[in-house]
Amino acid sequence: MSLLLALLLAVPILAGLLLVTAFPRATGAPVVAAGGVAAVVTAVLAVELAASRPAVMTPALVVPLVPGITFTYAVDGLGAVLAVTVAVIGALVLLAAAGEERLRRGRFVGMVLVFLGAMLATVTAATLPALLAPWEVMGAASWALIAFDRRDPAVGPAAGRAFLTTRTADVGLYVATGAALAAGVPGLSFAALGDADPAWSSPVAAGLVVAALGKSAQLPFSGWLSGAMIGPSPVSALLHSATMVAAGAVLLLRSAPLLAATGWAAGTVAWVGGLTAVVLGVVACVQRDLKQLLAASTCSQVGLMVLGAGVGASAGAAGLLVAHAAVKALLFLAAGGWLALLRTRALPALRGAARRHPAVGVPFTLGAVALAGVPPLSLWWTKDAVLTGIPLGDGGLTVAALLATVLSAVSATRAAWFVWRPVRSPSIRRGTDGDRPRRHVPVAITVALAVLAVPAVALGGVAVAVGLVPGADPGELVTTGVVVLLAAAATWVLHSRPVRLRSSAWGRAAATARGWLGLEALVGPVVGTPVLALARLLDRADATLGRAVPRAAATVPTLARGVDRYGERPLAGAIDRLAAGVRRLGDLARRPQTGQQHQYYAQGVIAIGVLAGVAVVVVTAGVR
């Protein structure tokens, strides 16, 4: 079992590194085939590992780091489900990317595989050190994928903002690891965090919460996800479905015992998730760009997962994560298909797109209906599982979750309304993300959409039926189903008979919401400015040190000469004089040693005479 786990992590990472380093400019079928084989093998390994996982034992891969601390990767129930989700959706995203000529490159395919490997390591990490490495790799790989199209001058700054925001929040993971080490958490394992010393549990929880919120684009870190939409649509599908944005929710689910033990952390996480779900739900409802609508919707849906992790509804949150991954991958790949066909992602310009291209329109509609939470599709079941987990006395969170559910229905219905409305005029606005206009949807995209439509529709119900996700109260299911249907119907009718609001205040509010409330612009003053100020301070310190080093180097020879003149030379002279004196004494001592016996007799007589004389003198002096 540990061998399967090792292969699951090694195959995508090693294959990706090989493509990125050895064949970055390779293109065409060989690259697609190599990436496809690696992705399929990874998916098969994930399914096999999940299917063969014993009920009483967790397959583990343990790599010693230092005594008492290891890199440990394990496949428990949550890890098995998430590993299959990540691997299968990653393979389908690579399949869809093969339909775009510019993405059939070794650099792109390899980086996607590295990205998948890092996420697989993240969902199976059982200790904090085992999480740190893939967490960092995922951030770097996301930057490279968002900035894949180097020709667009706006790509670099957008990717930089995403990387800077998430990296700033990632500091929390290091703080949590250090605090856990200071608290003496056995092996720094997630399972033992809940039993950490109360004096250290709050710093550990705070660090993990900040890192998770930043990765999952929750308030106040949501702005980076808007800029990330400039990347290729398959990258967006990957970011929003089963990888980076979901990683924060996974971290919070792993840390649920610690959140509950600290008291304040669980409530904070739940409310941040609830507020994000509502605020970004509003942002999604006013978007005019399809990818921006889907991005804001992702923040909102992940907010519900975060809320579930905060209130202890871990099973419901995990079910929502998996169902949402299938739905959002489907929607983003469909948006990418239209982008390649029509060269636009603006909703008004996509009028009638589903009618003209039903191979994309039908799966997109199924995904939109599922995202809206319409019964009996996937997200209807899983959202209710989260709602059921909210404590009865916490009315505020319940209202937030219900409001987020309604807003999700509104935004999803709005997207479906645009793509199904008849075309008013043949004009098509040029987009920003396409290669060249196409006449037909690539087969690879069509196949990927068709496959993803199945779990998008049925996964939630299946999960409840087999007991992976707790079923909600039938009355609650009916209530939320009716609310969602009414919200969707009202949205469709209002868009068909639009009401013109001439209020300038409404216009300004809608424009602010479409701009993600200025959250992306805040990255500069809130994150960039302090970081740059610190960088300038460190640069001045470095410059001062740089000037001091040559001066110190020039002082050393002078100091050496002084030591030589006033220290080493006098000392050497004294030692030389002492040695000469010793040699002189030795010469004097050797003179009586002639080897002549009669001389020794004479010397003895003289010595005896001297001693006798001394004795006489002493005795005489004593008598007196």
Coordinates of C-alpha atoms in Angstrom, one line a residue:
M1 CA 0.0 0.0 0.0
S2 CA 2.8 2.4 0.8
L3 CA 4.3 1.6 -2.6
L4 CA 1.0 2.6 -4.3
L5 CA 1.0 5.9 -2.3
A6 CA 4.6 6.6 -3.3
L7 CA 3.8 6.0 -6.9
L8 CA 0.7 8.2 -6.7
L9 CA 2.9 11.1 -5.6
A10 CA 5.9 10.4 -7.7
V11 CA 4.4 9.7 -11.1
P12 CA 2.9 13.2 -11.8
I13 CA 5.7 15.1 -10.2
L14 CA 8.5 13.3 -11.9
A15 CA 6.8 13.2 -15.3
G16 CA 6.0 16.9 -14.9
L17 CA 9.5 17.8 -14.0
L18 CA 10.9 15.8 -16.9
L19 CA 8.7 17.7 -19.4
V20 CA 9.3 21.1 -17.8
T21 CA 13.1 20.7 -17.6
A22 CA 14.0 18.5 -20.6
F23 CA 11.2 19.2 -23.1
P24 CA 9.8 22.7 -22.3
R25 CA 9.4 23.7 -25.9
A26 CA 8.3 20.4 -27.3
T27 CA 4.8 20.5 -28.9
G28 CA 2.2 18.3 -30.5
A29 CA 1.1 14.7 -30.0
P30 CA 4.1 13.4 -28.2
V31 CA 3.7 15.9 -25.4
V32 CA 0.0 15.3 -25.2
A33 CA 0.5 11.5 -25.1
A34 CA 3.2 11.7 -22.4
G35 CA 1.0 14.0 -20.2
G36 CA -2.0 11.9 -20.8
V37 CA -0.3 8.7 -19.9
A38 CA 1.0 10.2 -16.7
A39 CA -2.4 11.6 -15.8
V40 CA -4.2 8.4 -16.5
V41 CA -1.7 6.3 -14.5
T42 CA -2.1 8.8 -11.6
A43 CA -5.9 8.5 -11.8
V44 CA -5.7 4.7 -11.9
L45 CA -3.4 4.6 -8.9
A46 CA -5.7 6.9 -6.9
V47 CA -8.7 4.8 -7.6
E48 CA -6.8 1.6 -6.8
L49 CA -5.5 3.0 -3.6
A50 CA -8.9 4.2 -2.5
A51 CA -10.6 0.9 -3.5
S52 CA -8.0 -1.3 -1.7
R53 CA -7.7 0.8 1.4
P54 CA -8.4 -1.4 4.4
A55 CA -11.2 -0.3 6.7
V56 CA -9.0 -0.7 9.8
M57 CA -5.7 0.6 8.5
T58 CA -4.5 3.7 6.8
P59 CA -1.9 3.3 4.1
A60 CA 1.0 5.5 4.9
L61 CA 4.3 6.6 3.5
V62 CA 6.8 7.7 6.1
V63 CA 10.1 9.5 5.3
P64 CA 12.3 10.4 8.4
L65 CA 13.3 14.0 8.7
V66 CA 14.8 14.4 12.2
P67 CA 14.3 12.2 15.3
G68 CA 10.7 12.4 16.2
I69 CA 9.5 14.3 13.1
T70 CA 8.7 12.7 9.7
F71 CA 7.3 13.5 6.3
T72 CA 4.2 11.3 6.6
Y73 CA 1.6 10.9 3.9
A74 CA -1.5 8.8 4.6
V75 CA -4.7 7.9 2.8
D76 CA -7.6 8.0 5.3
G77 CA -11.2 8.2 4.2
L78 CA -11.1 11.9 3.4
G79 CA -7.7 11.5 1.6
A80 CA -9.0 8.7 -0.5
V81 CA -12.0 10.6 -1.8
L82 CA -10.0 13.8 -2.4
A83 CA -7.1 11.9 -4.1
V84 CA -9.5 10.3 -6.6
T85 CA -11.2 13.7 -7.2
V86 CA -7.9 15.5 -7.8
A87 CA -6.5 12.8 -10.1
V88 CA -9.6 12.3 -12.2
I89 CA -10.4 15.9 -12.7
G90 CA -6.8 16.7 -13.4
A91 CA -6.8 14.0 -16.2
L92 CA -9.9 15.5 -17.7
V93 CA -8.6 19.0 -17.6
L94 CA -5.4 17.8 -19.4
L95 CA -7.7 16.1 -22.0
A96 CA -9.6 19.3 -22.6
A97 CA -6.3 21.3 -22.8
A98 CA -5.2 19.1 -25.6
G99 CA -8.0 20.7 -27.6
E100 CA -6.1 24.0 -27.6
E101 CA -3.0 24.1 -29.8
R102 CA -1.1 26.6 -27.7
L103 CA -1.4 24.4 -24.7
R104 CA 0.1 21.3 -26.3
R105 CA 3.5 22.3 -24.9
G106 CA 5.9 20.5 -22.6
R107 CA 6.1 23.5 -20.3
F108 CA 2.3 23.7 -19.8
V109 CA 1.6 19.9 -19.6
G110 CA 4.6 19.4 -17.3
M111 CA 3.6 22.2 -15.0
V112 CA 0.0 20.9 -14.7
L113 CA 1.3 17.5 -13.7
V114 CA 3.6 19.1 -11.1
F115 CA 0.6 21.1 -9.9
L116 CA -1.5 17.9 -9.6
G117 CA 1.3 16.0 -7.8
A118 CA 1.6 18.9 -5.2
M119 CA -2.2 18.8 -4.6
L120 CA -2.2 15.0 -4.2
A121 CA 0.6 15.4 -1.6
T122 CA -1.4 18.2 0.1
V123 CA -4.6 16.0 0.5
T124 CA -2.6 13.1 1.8
A125 CA -0.2 15.0 4.1
A126 CA -0.6 13.7 7.7
T127 CA 2.1 16.0 9.3
L128 CA 2.9 19.7 9.0
P129 CA 6.3 19.2 7.5
A130 CA 4.8 16.9 4.8
L131 CA 2.3 19.7 4.0
L132 CA 4.8 22.6 3.8
A133 CA 6.7 21.3 0.7
P134 CA 3.7 20.7 -1.6
W135 CA 2.0 23.8 -0.3
E136 CA 4.9 25.9 -1.6
V137 CA 5.2 24.0 -4.9
M138 CA 1.5 24.5 -5.5
G139 CA 1.9 28.3 -5.1
A140 CA 4.8 28.4 -7.5
A141 CA 3.2 26.2 -10.1
S142 CA 0.0 28.3 -10.0
W143 CA 2.0 31.4 -10.7
A144 CA 3.7 29.7 -13.7
L145 CA 0.3 28.5 -15.0
I146 CA -1.5 31.8 -14.6
A147 CA 1.4 33.5 -16.4
F148 CA 1.7 30.9 -19.1
D149 CA 0.8 33.3 -22.0
R150 CA 3.8 35.7 -21.7
R151 CA 2.7 37.7 -24.7
D152 CA -0.1 39.4 -22.8
P153 CA 1.5 42.3 -20.7
A154 CA -1.3 42.0 -18.1
V155 CA -0.5 38.4 -17.3
G156 CA 2.7 39.1 -15.3
P157 CA 1.2 41.6 -12.8
A158 CA -1.9 39.4 -12.3
A159 CA 0.1 36.3 -11.6
G160 CA 2.4 38.3 -9.4
R161 CA -0.5 39.6 -7.3
A162 CA -1.9 36.1 -6.9
F163 CA 1.5 34.7 -5.9
L164 CA 2.2 37.6 -3.5
T165 CA -1.2 37.4 -1.8
T166 CA -1.0 33.6 -1.3
R167 CA 2.6 33.7 -0.3
T168 CA 1.9 36.3 2.3
A169 CA -0.8 34.2 3.8
D170 CA 1.4 31.1 3.6
V171 CA 3.6 32.6 6.3
G172 CA 0.9 31.5 8.7
L173 CA 1.7 27.9 7.9
Y174 CA 5.3 28.4 9.1
V175 CA 4.1 30.2 12.2
A176 CA 1.8 27.2 12.9
T177 CA 4.6 24.7 12.4
G178 CA 6.9 26.6 14.7
A179 CA 4.3 26.9 17.4
A180 CA 3.4 23.2 17.1
L181 CA 7.1 22.4 17.5
A182 CA 7.3 24.6 20.6
A183 CA 4.2 23.0 22.0
G184 CA 5.8 19.5 21.6
V185 CA 3.0 18.2 19.3
P186 CA 4.0 14.5 18.7
G187 CA 5.5 14.2 15.2
L188 CA 3.8 17.5 14.3
S189 CA 0.9 15.4 13.1
F190 CA -2.6 16.8 12.3
A191 CA -4.2 14.1 14.5
A192 CA -2.3 15.4 17.5
L193 CA -2.9 19.1 17.1
G194 CA -6.1 19.0 19.0
D195 CA -4.2 17.9 22.1
A196 CA -1.6 20.7 21.9
D197 CA -0.6 22.7 24.9
P198 CA -3.4 25.3 25.4
A199 CA -0.7 28.1 25.6
W200 CA 0.4 27.2 22.0
S201 CA -2.9 26.0 20.4
S202 CA -4.1 29.5 19.6
P203 CA -0.9 30.5 17.6
V204 CA -1.0 27.1 15.8
A205 CA -4.7 27.6 14.9
A206 CA -4.2 31.3 13.9
G207 CA -1.4 30.4 11.5
L208 CA -3.3 27.5 9.9
V209 CA -6.5 29.7 9.5
V210 CA -4.6 32.5 7.8
A211 CA -2.8 30.1 5.4
A212 CA -6.1 28.4 4.6
L213 CA -8.0 31.6 4.0
G214 CA -5.3 33.0 1.7
K215 CA -5.1 29.8 -0.4
S216 CA -8.9 29.5 -0.7
A217 CA -9.3 33.2 -1.6
Q218 CA -11.6 33.9 1.3
L219 CA -12.1 37.4 2.7
P220 CA -10.0 39.5 2.9
F221 CA -7.7 37.6 0.4
S222 CA -10.4 37.1 -2.3
G223 CA -9.1 39.7 -4.8
W224 CA -6.2 37.6 -6.2
L225 CA -8.6 35.1 -7.7
S226 CA -10.1 37.8 -10.0
G227 CA -6.8 38.5 -11.6
A228 CA -6.0 34.8 -11.9
M229 CA -8.8 34.6 -14.5
I230 CA -6.4 36.0 -17.1
G231 CA -4.8 32.6 -17.3
P232 CA -5.9 29.8 -19.8
S233 CA -9.4 28.4 -19.1
P234 CA -8.1 24.9 -18.3
V235 CA -5.9 26.5 -15.6
S236 CA -8.9 28.2 -14.2
A237 CA -10.8 24.9 -14.2
L238 CA -8.0 23.3 -12.3
L239 CA -7.5 26.2 -9.8
H240 CA -11.2 26.4 -9.0
S241 CA -12.2 22.7 -8.9
A242 CA -9.9 20.3 -7.2
T243 CA -6.6 22.0 -6.5
M244 CA -5.4 25.3 -5.1
V245 CA -8.5 27.1 -4.1
A246 CA -9.8 23.8 -2.5
A247 CA -6.5 23.3 -0.6
G248 CA -7.4 25.8 2.1
A249 CA -10.7 24.1 2.8
V250 CA -8.8 20.8 2.9
L251 CA -6.4 22.2 5.5
L252 CA -9.3 23.4 7.7
L253 CA -11.0 20.0 7.5
R254 CA -7.8 18.4 8.6
S255 CA -7.5 20.9 11.4
A256 CA -11.1 20.5 12.7
P257 CA -10.1 19.1 16.1
L258 CA -7.7 22.0 16.7
L259 CA -10.4 24.5 15.6
A260 CA -12.8 23.0 18.1
A261 CA -10.3 22.8 20.9
T262 CA -9.3 26.5 20.7
G263 CA -12.9 27.7 20.8
W264 CA -12.4 31.1 19.1
A265 CA -10.9 29.6 15.9
A266 CA -14.0 27.5 14.9
G267 CA -16.4 30.4 15.2
T268 CA -14.0 32.8 13.4
V269 CA -13.6 30.3 10.5
A270 CA -17.4 29.7 10.3
W271 CA -18.2 33.5 10.2
V272 CA -15.4 34.3 7.7
G273 CA -16.8 31.5 5.5
G274 CA -20.3 32.7 5.8
L275 CA -19.4 36.3 5.0
T276 CA -17.4 35.3 2.0
A277 CA -20.2 33.1 0.8
V278 CA -22.6 36.1 0.9
V279 CA -20.4 38.9 -0.2
L280 CA -18.8 37.1 -3.1
G281 CA -22.2 35.7 -4.0
V282 CA -23.3 39.2 -4.5
V283 CA -20.2 39.9 -6.6
A284 CA -21.0 36.9 -8.8
C285 CA -24.6 38.1 -9.4
V286 CA -23.5 41.4 -11.0
Q287 CA -20.7 40.2 -13.2
R288 CA -20.7 40.7 -17.0
D289 CA -17.8 38.4 -17.6
L290 CA -18.5 34.7 -17.5
K291 CA -15.1 33.7 -16.0
Q292 CA -15.4 36.5 -13.4
L293 CA -18.9 35.2 -12.5
L294 CA -17.6 31.7 -12.1
A295 CA -14.6 32.9 -10.0
A296 CA -16.7 34.9 -7.6
S297 CA -19.1 31.9 -7.4
T298 CA -16.1 29.7 -6.4
C299 CA -15.2 32.0 -3.5
S300 CA -18.8 31.8 -2.4
Q301 CA -19.0 28.0 -2.6
V302 CA -15.7 27.6 -0.9
G303 CA -17.0 29.9 1.8
L304 CA -19.8 27.4 2.5
M305 CA -17.1 24.7 2.8
V306 CA -15.2 26.8 5.2
L307 CA -18.3 27.5 7.2
G308 CA -18.9 23.7 7.4
A309 CA -15.4 23.2 8.7
G310 CA -16.0 25.8 11.3
V311 CA -19.3 24.4 12.6
G312 CA -18.0 20.8 12.5
A313 CA -19.9 19.6 9.5
S314 CA -16.8 18.1 8.0
A315 CA -18.5 15.4 6.0
G316 CA -20.9 17.8 4.4
A317 CA -18.1 20.3 3.6
A318 CA -16.1 17.5 2.0
G319 CA -19.0 16.3 0.0
L320 CA -19.6 19.9 -1.2
L321 CA -15.9 20.2 -2.1
V322 CA -16.0 17.1 -4.3
A323 CA -19.3 17.9 -6.0
H324 CA -18.3 21.5 -6.5
A325 CA -15.0 20.4 -8.1
A326 CA -16.8 18.4 -10.8
V327 CA -19.3 21.3 -11.4
K328 CA -16.8 24.1 -11.6
A329 CA -14.3 22.1 -13.8
L330 CA -17.2 21.5 -16.2
L331 CA -18.3 25.2 -16.2
F332 CA -14.8 26.6 -16.7
L333 CA -14.0 24.1 -19.5
A334 CA -17.2 25.1 -21.2
A335 CA -16.3 28.8 -20.8
G336 CA -13.0 28.0 -22.4
G337 CA -14.7 26.2 -25.3
W338 CA -16.8 29.2 -26.0
L339 CA -13.8 31.4 -25.7
A340 CA -12.0 29.4 -28.4
L341 CA -15.2 29.5 -30.6
L342 CA -16.4 33.0 -30.1
R343 CA -13.3 34.9 -28.8
T344 CA -15.3 36.4 -25.9
R345 CA -16.2 35.7 -22.4
A346 CA -18.6 38.7 -22.0
L347 CA -22.0 37.5 -21.1
P348 CA -23.9 39.9 -23.4
A349 CA -21.8 38.7 -26.3
L350 CA -22.5 35.0 -25.4
R351 CA -26.2 35.3 -26.1
G352 CA -27.4 32.2 -27.9
A353 CA -24.0 30.5 -27.5
A354 CA -25.7 27.4 -26.1
R355 CA -28.1 27.2 -29.0
R356 CA -25.4 27.5 -31.6
H357 CA -23.0 25.0 -29.9
P358 CA -25.1 22.5 -27.9
A359 CA -22.1 20.2 -27.4
V360 CA -20.9 22.9 -25.0
G361 CA -24.3 24.4 -24.1
V362 CA -26.0 21.3 -22.7
P363 CA -23.2 20.3 -20.3
F364 CA -22.8 23.9 -19.3
T365 CA -26.5 24.2 -18.5
L366 CA -26.3 21.0 -16.4
G367 CA -23.4 22.4 -14.5
A368 CA -25.2 25.7 -14.0
V369 CA -28.3 24.0 -12.8
A370 CA -26.2 21.9 -10.4
L371 CA -24.4 25.0 -9.2
A372 CA -27.7 26.7 -8.5
G373 CA -28.6 23.9 -6.1
V374 CA -31.6 22.8 -8.0
P375 CA -32.9 19.4 -6.8
P376 CA -32.0 16.7 -7.2
L377 CA -28.6 17.6 -8.6
S378 CA -25.3 17.3 -6.7
L379 CA -25.0 20.6 -4.9
W380 CA -28.6 20.5 -3.6
W381 CA -27.7 17.5 -1.4
T382 CA -24.3 18.7 -0.3
K383 CA -25.3 22.2 0.5
D384 CA -28.0 20.9 2.7
A385 CA -25.5 18.6 4.4
V386 CA -23.6 21.8 5.4
L387 CA -26.8 23.6 6.5
T388 CA -27.8 20.6 8.6
G389 CA -24.5 20.8 10.5
I390 CA -25.0 24.4 11.7
P391 CA -26.0 24.5 15.3
L392 CA -29.7 25.3 15.9
G393 CA -28.9 28.3 18.1
D394 CA -26.7 29.9 15.4
G395 CA -29.3 31.7 13.4
G396 CA -26.8 34.2 11.8
L397 CA -24.8 31.5 10.2
T398 CA -28.0 29.7 9.0
V399 CA -29.2 32.9 7.4
A400 CA -25.8 33.5 5.8
A401 CA -25.8 30.0 4.3
L402 CA -29.3 30.2 3.0
L403 CA -28.6 33.7 1.5
A404 CA -25.5 32.3 -0.2
T405 CA -27.5 29.4 -1.6
V406 CA -30.0 31.9 -3.1
L407 CA -27.3 34.1 -4.5
S408 CA -25.7 31.0 -6.1
A409 CA -29.0 30.2 -7.8
V410 CA -29.3 33.8 -9.0
S411 CA -25.8 33.9 -10.5
A412 CA -25.9 30.5 -12.1
T413 CA -29.4 31.2 -13.6
R414 CA -28.1 34.5 -14.9
A415 CA -25.3 32.8 -16.8
A416 CA -27.6 30.2 -18.2
W417 CA -30.1 32.8 -19.3
F418 CA -27.5 34.7 -21.4
V419 CA -26.1 31.6 -23.2
W420 CA -29.6 30.4 -24.1
R421 CA -31.2 33.7 -25.2
P422 CA -31.5 34.2 -29.0
V423 CA -28.8 36.3 -30.6
R424 CA -29.8 39.9 -31.2
S425 CA -27.0 40.7 -33.6
P426 CA -24.2 38.8 -35.3
S427 CA -21.5 41.0 -33.8
I428 CA -19.0 39.3 -31.6
R429 CA -16.7 41.1 -29.3
R430 CA -13.1 40.0 -29.2
G431 CA -12.0 38.3 -26.0
T432 CA -8.6 38.1 -24.3
D433 CA -7.9 34.4 -23.9
G434 CA -8.4 32.6 -27.2
D435 CA -6.1 31.3 -29.9
R436 CA -8.0 31.8 -33.1
P437 CA -11.7 31.6 -33.7
R438 CA -12.9 28.0 -34.3
R439 CA -15.9 26.7 -36.1
H440 CA -16.3 23.5 -34.1
V441 CA -15.7 22.5 -30.5
P442 CA -12.6 20.4 -30.2
V443 CA -13.4 16.7 -29.6
A444 CA -11.2 16.7 -26.5
I445 CA -13.2 19.4 -24.9
T446 CA -16.5 17.7 -25.8
V447 CA -15.5 14.4 -24.3
A448 CA -14.2 16.1 -21.1
L449 CA -17.5 18.0 -20.7
A450 CA -19.6 14.9 -21.3
V451 CA -17.7 13.0 -18.6
L452 CA -17.8 15.8 -16.1
A453 CA -21.5 16.2 -16.6
V454 CA -22.2 12.9 -15.0
P455 CA -20.7 13.6 -11.5
A456 CA -21.9 17.2 -11.7
V457 CA -25.5 15.9 -11.9
A458 CA -25.4 12.7 -9.8
L459 CA -22.4 12.8 -7.4
G460 CA -24.2 14.5 -4.5
G461 CA -27.1 12.1 -4.4
V462 CA -24.8 9.1 -4.8
A463 CA -22.6 10.3 -1.9
V464 CA -25.7 10.6 0.4
A465 CA -27.0 7.2 -0.7
V466 CA -23.8 5.4 0.2
G467 CA -23.4 7.2 3.4
L468 CA -20.3 9.3 2.6
V469 CA -22.3 12.5 3.2
P470 CA -25.0 12.7 5.9
G471 CA -28.5 13.2 4.6
A472 CA -30.4 16.3 5.6
D473 CA -33.8 16.4 7.1
P474 CA -36.4 15.9 4.3
G475 CA -38.2 19.0 5.4
E476 CA -35.1 21.1 5.0
L477 CA -34.3 19.5 1.6
V478 CA -37.8 20.5 0.4
T479 CA -37.5 24.0 1.8
T480 CA -34.2 24.8 0.3
G481 CA -35.2 23.1 -3.0
V482 CA -38.3 25.3 -3.2
V483 CA -36.3 28.5 -2.3
V484 CA -33.7 27.7 -4.9
L485 CA -36.4 27.1 -7.6
L486 CA -38.2 30.3 -6.8
A487 CA -34.9 32.3 -6.9
A488 CA -34.0 30.7 -10.2
A489 CA -37.4 31.4 -11.7
A490 CA -37.5 35.0 -10.5
T491 CA -34.0 35.6 -12.0
W492 CA -35.0 34.2 -15.4
V493 CA -38.2 36.3 -15.5
L494 CA -36.5 39.5 -14.4
H495 CA -33.8 39.1 -17.0
S496 CA -36.5 38.4 -19.7
R497 CA -38.3 41.6 -18.6
P498 CA -35.5 43.7 -17.2
V499 CA -36.3 46.6 -14.9
R500 CA -34.2 49.6 -15.5
L501 CA -32.8 51.1 -12.3
R502 CA -31.8 54.7 -12.9
S503 CA -30.3 55.3 -9.5
S504 CA -26.7 56.4 -9.7
A505 CA -26.1 54.9 -6.3
W506 CA -27.1 51.5 -7.6
G507 CA -24.9 52.0 -10.6
R508 CA -21.9 52.8 -8.4
A509 CA -22.6 49.9 -6.1
A510 CA -22.9 47.5 -9.0
A511 CA -19.7 48.8 -10.6
T512 CA -17.9 48.3 -7.2
A513 CA -19.2 44.8 -6.9
R514 CA -18.1 44.0 -10.5
G515 CA -14.7 45.2 -9.5
W516 CA -14.6 42.7 -6.6
L517 CA -15.1 45.5 -4.1
G518 CA -11.6 46.7 -4.9
L519 CA -10.1 43.7 -3.2
E520 CA -7.5 43.1 -5.9
A521 CA -6.4 46.7 -5.8
L522 CA -5.9 46.4 -2.1
V523 CA -3.1 43.9 -2.7
G524 CA -0.8 46.8 -3.5
P525 CA -1.2 49.0 -0.5
V526 CA -2.0 46.3 2.1
V527 CA 0.5 43.7 1.0
G528 CA 2.8 45.1 -1.6
T529 CA 3.6 48.4 0.1
P530 CA 4.7 46.8 3.4
V531 CA 6.7 44.1 1.6
L532 CA 8.4 46.7 -0.6
A533 CA 9.2 48.9 2.5
L534 CA 10.7 45.9 4.2
A535 CA 12.6 45.1 1.1
R536 CA 14.0 48.6 0.9
L537 CA 15.0 48.5 4.6
L538 CA 16.8 45.2 4.0
D539 CA 18.4 46.6 0.9
R540 CA 19.8 49.5 2.9
A541 CA 21.1 47.1 5.5
D542 CA 22.6 45.0 2.8
A543 CA 24.2 48.0 1.2
T544 CA 25.7 49.1 4.6
L545 CA 27.0 45.6 5.1
G546 CA 28.4 45.6 1.6
R547 CA 30.3 48.8 2.2
A548 CA 31.5 47.5 5.6
V549 CA 32.9 44.3 4.3
P550 CA 35.6 45.8 1.9
R551 CA 36.6 48.3 4.7
A552 CA 37.0 45.4 7.1
A553 CA 39.0 43.5 4.5
A554 CA 41.3 46.5 4.0
T555 CA 41.7 46.8 7.8
V556 CA 42.8 43.2 8.3
P557 CA 46.3 43.6 6.6
T558 CA 47.0 46.7 8.7
L559 CA 46.0 44.9 11.8
A560 CA 48.1 41.9 10.8
R561 CA 51.1 44.1 10.3
G562 CA 50.7 45.7 13.7
V563 CA 50.4 42.3 15.4
D564 CA 53.5 41.2 13.6
R565 CA 55.5 44.3 14.5
Y566 CA 54.4 44.8 18.2
G567 CA 53.3 41.3 19.1
E568 CA 54.7 38.5 17.1
R569 CA 58.3 39.9 16.6
P570 CA 59.0 40.8 20.2
L571 CA 57.6 37.5 21.4
A572 CA 59.7 35.6 18.8
G573 CA 62.8 37.6 19.9
A574 CA 62.2 36.7 23.6
I575 CA 61.8 33.1 22.7
D576 CA 65.0 33.1 20.7
R577 CA 66.9 34.7 23.6
L578 CA 65.5 32.2 26.0
A579 CA 66.5 29.4 23.7
A580 CA 70.1 30.9 23.4
G581 CA 70.4 31.1 27.2
V582 CA 69.2 27.5 27.6
R583 CA 71.8 26.4 25.0
R584 CA 74.6 28.4 26.9
L585 CA 73.6 26.7 30.2
G586 CA 73.7 23.4 28.4
D587 CA 77.2 24.1 27.1
L588 CA 78.4 25.0 30.6
A589 CA 76.8 21.8 32.0
R590 CA 78.6 19.7 29.4
R591 CA 82.1 21.0 30.1
P592 CA 82.7 18.9 33.2
Q593 CA 81.5 15.8 31.3
T594 CA 84.9 14.9 29.8
G595 CA 84.8 11.1 30.1
Q596 CA 88.2 11.1 32.0
Q597 CA 88.0 9.1 35.2
H598 CA 90.8 10.9 37.0
Q599 CA 89.2 14.2 36.3
Y600 CA 86.0 12.9 37.8
Y601 CA 88.1 12.0 40.9
A602 CA 89.6 15.4 41.0
Q603 CA 86.2 17.0 40.6
G604 CA 84.9 14.8 43.4
V605 CA 87.8 15.8 45.7
I606 CA 87.2 19.4 45.0
A607 CA 83.5 19.0 45.6
I608 CA 84.1 17.3 48.9
G609 CA 86.6 19.9 49.9
V610 CA 84.1 22.7 49.1
L611 CA 81.4 20.9 51.0
A612 CA 83.8 20.4 54.0
G613 CA 84.7 24.1 53.9
V614 CA 81.1 25.1 53.9
A615 CA 80.4 22.7 56.8
V616 CA 83.3 24.2 58.8
V617 CA 82.0 27.7 58.2
V618 CA 78.5 26.8 59.2
V619 CA 79.6 25.0 62.4
T620 CA 81.9 27.8 63.3
A621 CA 79.2 30.3 62.8
G622 CA 76.9 28.2 65.0
V623 CA 79.5 28.0 67.8
R624 CA 79.9 31.8 67.9

